Amino acid sequence: QVQLVESGGGLVQAGGSLRLSCAASGRTFSSYAMGWFRQAQGRERRLVAAIRWSGSNTYYADSVKGRFTISRDNAKNTVYLQMNSLKLEDTAVYYCAAGRYSSSGYTFDYWGQGTQVTVSS
């Protein structure tokens, strides 16, 4: 079992930056692939970024490439999402997730409660 707690959300002006953090419980954090999803009001939840257990391989949705950076600190059981050049359309609830990576791609089994990110004009 892994428990995930997100923090760092808030209100920011367009063009600004935020860094989200996700603290994980459990001794096996380093073995999990981690991801950040977001869900805007009235829309389905979508994968934004993901990182494998070693941190050497990452994935980004096209909509955030070049603006968002996912990273992890296995010693601190924490994964981060640095969000720069924020746009109005980045407004959503952001969820941290833990799971696995295989030849079929990422599969996520554990979820945090989410943190709201609101970008204003």
PDB file of C-alpha atoms in Angstrom:
ATOM      1  CA  GLN A   1       0.000   0.000   0.000  1.00  0.00           C
ATOM      2  CA  VAL A   2       1.121   3.510  -0.775  1.00  0.00           C
ATOM      3  CA  GLN A   3      -0.492   6.656   0.556  1.00  0.00           C
ATOM      4  CA  LEU A   4      -0.003   9.860  -1.393  1.00  0.00           C
ATOM      5  CA  VAL A   5      -0.458  13.444  -0.228  1.00  0.00           C
ATOM      6  CA  GLU A   6      -0.214  16.336  -2.659  1.00  0.00           C
ATOM      7  CA  SER A   7       0.644  19.933  -1.790  1.00  0.00           C
ATOM      8  CA  GLY A   8       1.642  23.145  -3.508  1.00  0.00           C
ATOM      9  CA  GLY A   9      -1.489  23.984  -5.423  1.00  0.00           C
ATOM     10  CA  GLY A  10      -3.013  27.431  -5.412  1.00  0.00           C
ATOM     11  CA  LEU A  11      -3.912  30.506  -7.427  1.00  0.00           C
ATOM     12  CA  VAL A  12      -1.366  31.912  -9.857  1.00  0.00           C
ATOM     13  CA  GLN A  13      -1.443  34.406 -12.702  1.00  0.00           C
ATOM     14  CA  ALA A  14      -0.956  33.279 -16.261  1.00  0.00           C
ATOM     15  CA  GLY A  15       2.738  33.065 -17.033  1.00  0.00           C
ATOM     16  CA  GLY A  16       3.605  32.246 -13.446  1.00  0.00           C
ATOM     17  CA  SER A  17       4.996  29.121 -11.844  1.00  0.00           C
ATOM     18  CA  LEU A  18       4.029  26.597  -9.200  1.00  0.00           C
ATOM     19  CA  ARG A  19       5.697  23.503  -7.846  1.00  0.00           C
ATOM     20  CA  LEU A  20       3.557  20.609  -6.728  1.00  0.00           C
ATOM     21  CA  SER A  21       4.852  18.031  -4.297  1.00  0.00           C
ATOM     22  CA  CYS A  22       3.593  14.552  -3.547  1.00  0.00           C
ATOM     23  CA  ALA A  23       4.770  12.841  -0.385  1.00  0.00           C
ATOM     24  CA  ALA A  24       4.448   9.071  -0.329  1.00  0.00           C
ATOM     25  CA  SER A  25       4.329   6.713   2.605  1.00  0.00           C
ATOM     26  CA  GLY A  26       5.832   3.253   2.518  1.00  0.00           C
ATOM     27  CA  ARG A  27       9.308   1.842   2.270  1.00  0.00           C
ATOM     28  CA  THR A  28       9.048   0.819  -1.380  1.00  0.00           C
ATOM     29  CA  PHE A  29       8.472   4.255  -2.913  1.00  0.00           C
ATOM     30  CA  SER A  30      11.600   3.958  -5.043  1.00  0.00           C
ATOM     31  CA  SER A  31      10.197   0.893  -6.798  1.00  0.00           C
ATOM     32  CA  TYR A  32       7.119   2.708  -8.099  1.00  0.00           C
ATOM     33  CA  ALA A  33       6.634   4.675 -11.247  1.00  0.00           C
ATOM     34  CA  MET A  34       4.988   7.990 -10.395  1.00  0.00           C
ATOM     35  CA  GLY A  35       2.682  10.226 -12.331  1.00  0.00           C
ATOM     36  CA  TRP A  36       0.771  13.471 -12.240  1.00  0.00           C
ATOM     37  CA  PHE A  37      -2.712  13.632 -13.671  1.00  0.00           C
ATOM     38  CA  ARG A  38      -5.105  16.544 -13.929  1.00  0.00           C
ATOM     39  CA  GLN A  39      -8.836  16.869 -14.235  1.00  0.00           C
ATOM     40  CA  ALA A  40     -10.476  20.082 -15.326  1.00  0.00           C
ATOM     41  CA  GLN A  41     -14.102  20.698 -14.432  1.00  0.00           C
ATOM     42  CA  GLY A  42     -16.390  18.644 -16.634  1.00  0.00           C
ATOM     43  CA  ARG A  43     -13.526  16.796 -18.297  1.00  0.00           C
ATOM     44  CA  GLU A  44     -11.884  13.427 -17.827  1.00  0.00           C
ATOM     45  CA  ARG A  45      -8.710  12.881 -15.874  1.00  0.00           C
ATOM     46  CA  ARG A  46      -5.614  12.899 -18.069  1.00  0.00           C
ATOM     47  CA  LEU A  47      -1.983  11.981 -17.554  1.00  0.00           C
ATOM     48  CA  VAL A  48       0.244  15.051 -17.558  1.00  0.00           C
ATOM     49  CA  ALA A  49       3.661  13.632 -16.707  1.00  0.00           C
ATOM     50  CA  ALA A  50       5.203  10.407 -15.460  1.00  0.00           C
ATOM     51  CA  ILE A  51       8.566   9.193 -14.285  1.00  0.00           C
ATOM     52  CA  ARG A  52       9.993   5.712 -13.840  1.00  0.00           C
ATOM     53  CA  TRP A  53      11.406   4.450 -10.580  1.00  0.00           C
ATOM     54  CA  SER A  54      14.988   5.472 -11.370  1.00  0.00           C
ATOM     55  CA  GLY A  55      14.058   8.940 -12.576  1.00  0.00           C
ATOM     56  CA  SER A  56      15.944   8.410 -15.811  1.00  0.00           C
ATOM     57  CA  ASN A  57      12.883   8.171 -18.052  1.00  0.00           C
ATOM     58  CA  THR A  58      10.032  10.627 -18.189  1.00  0.00           C
ATOM     59  CA  TYR A  59       6.844  11.178 -20.152  1.00  0.00           C
ATOM     60  CA  TYR A  60       5.004  14.427 -20.827  1.00  0.00           C
ATOM     61  CA  ALA A  61       1.706  15.174 -22.470  1.00  0.00           C
ATOM     62  CA  ASP A  62       2.121  17.357 -25.533  1.00  0.00           C
ATOM     63  CA  SER A  63       0.192  20.156 -23.870  1.00  0.00           C
ATOM     64  CA  VAL A  64       2.840  20.610 -21.152  1.00  0.00           C
ATOM     65  CA  LYS A  65       6.095  19.710 -22.913  1.00  0.00           C
ATOM     66  CA  GLY A  66       8.740  22.355 -22.384  1.00  0.00           C
ATOM     67  CA  ARG A  67       6.782  23.958 -19.525  1.00  0.00           C
ATOM     68  CA  PHE A  68       6.417  21.231 -16.881  1.00  0.00           C
ATOM     69  CA  THR A  69       9.129  19.091 -15.317  1.00  0.00           C
ATOM     70  CA  ILE A  70       8.572  15.973 -13.251  1.00  0.00           C
ATOM     71  CA  SER A  71      11.258  14.817 -10.849  1.00  0.00           C
ATOM     72  CA  ARG A  72      11.591  12.580  -7.832  1.00  0.00           C
ATOM     73  CA  ASP A  73      13.690  12.281  -4.715  1.00  0.00           C
ATOM     74  CA  ASN A  74      13.610   8.667  -3.606  1.00  0.00           C
ATOM     75  CA  ALA A  75      15.440   9.499  -0.379  1.00  0.00           C
ATOM     76  CA  LYS A  76      12.556  11.802   0.567  1.00  0.00           C
ATOM     77  CA  ASN A  77       9.762   9.636  -0.876  1.00  0.00           C
ATOM     78  CA  THR A  78       8.627  12.650  -2.860  1.00  0.00           C
ATOM     79  CA  VAL A  79       7.768  13.408  -6.457  1.00  0.00           C
ATOM     80  CA  TYR A  80       7.530  16.941  -7.820  1.00  0.00           C
ATOM     81  CA  LEU A  81       5.899  18.722 -10.707  1.00  0.00           C
ATOM     82  CA  GLN A  82       7.473  22.048 -11.596  1.00  0.00           C
ATOM     83  CA  MET A  83       5.017  24.045 -13.678  1.00  0.00           C
ATOM     84  CA  ASN A  84       6.257  27.111 -15.549  1.00  0.00           C
ATOM     85  CA  SER A  85       4.625  29.472 -18.037  1.00  0.00           C
ATOM     86  CA  LEU A  86       1.221  28.488 -16.725  1.00  0.00           C
ATOM     87  CA  LYS A  87      -1.779  29.003 -18.957  1.00  0.00           C
ATOM     88  CA  LEU A  88      -5.465  29.409 -18.211  1.00  0.00           C
ATOM     89  CA  GLU A  89      -6.053  25.930 -19.608  1.00  0.00           C
ATOM     90  CA  ASP A  90      -3.770  24.426 -16.954  1.00  0.00           C
ATOM     91  CA  THR A  91      -6.479  25.100 -14.382  1.00  0.00           C
ATOM     92  CA  ALA A  92      -7.492  21.748 -12.895  1.00  0.00           C
ATOM     93  CA  VAL A  93      -7.282  19.472  -9.900  1.00  0.00           C
ATOM     94  CA  TYR A  94      -3.891  17.775 -10.027  1.00  0.00           C
ATOM     95  CA  TYR A  95      -3.527  14.220  -8.746  1.00  0.00           C
ATOM     96  CA  CYS A  96      -0.422  12.288  -7.851  1.00  0.00           C
ATOM     97  CA  ALA A  97      -0.388   8.575  -8.661  1.00  0.00           C
ATOM     98  CA  ALA A  98       1.878   5.587  -8.040  1.00  0.00           C
ATOM     99  CA  GLY A  99       2.135   2.477 -10.141  1.00  0.00           C
ATOM    100  CA  ARG A 100       4.284   0.528 -12.536  1.00  0.00           C
ATOM    101  CA  TYR A 101       5.909   0.808 -15.915  1.00  0.00           C
ATOM    102  CA  SER A 102       6.070  -2.125 -18.346  1.00  0.00           C
ATOM    103  CA  SER A 103       6.426  -2.646 -22.047  1.00  0.00           C
ATOM    104  CA  SER A 104       2.710  -1.852 -22.227  1.00  0.00           C
ATOM    105  CA  GLY A 105       3.245   1.542 -20.641  1.00  0.00           C
ATOM    106  CA  TYR A 106       2.297   3.047 -17.290  1.00  0.00           C
ATOM    107  CA  THR A 107      -0.329   1.577 -14.979  1.00  0.00           C
ATOM    108  CA  PHE A 108      -1.314   3.472 -11.840  1.00  0.00           C
ATOM    109  CA  ASP A 109      -2.789   1.797  -8.766  1.00  0.00           C
ATOM    110  CA  TYR A 110      -2.659   4.409  -5.998  1.00  0.00           C
ATOM    111  CA  TRP A 111      -3.980   7.949  -5.990  1.00  0.00           C
ATOM    112  CA  GLY A 112      -3.751  11.056  -3.877  1.00  0.00           C
ATOM    113  CA  GLN A 113      -6.673  13.298  -2.995  1.00  0.00           C
ATOM    114  CA  GLY A 114      -5.709  16.038  -5.410  1.00  0.00           C
ATOM    115  CA  THR A 115      -4.685  19.674  -5.181  1.00  0.00           C
ATOM    116  CA  GLN A 116      -6.367  22.551  -6.995  1.00  0.00           C
ATOM    117  CA  VAL A 117      -4.380  24.690  -9.404  1.00  0.00           C
ATOM    118  CA  THR A 118      -6.115  27.809 -10.684  1.00  0.00           C
ATOM    119  CA  VAL A 119      -4.523  30.040 -13.295  1.00  0.00           C
ATOM    120  CA  SER A 120      -6.007  33.517 -13.629  1.00  0.00           C
ATOM    121  CA  SER A 121      -5.664  36.099 -16.369  1.00  0.00           C
TER     122      SER A 121
END
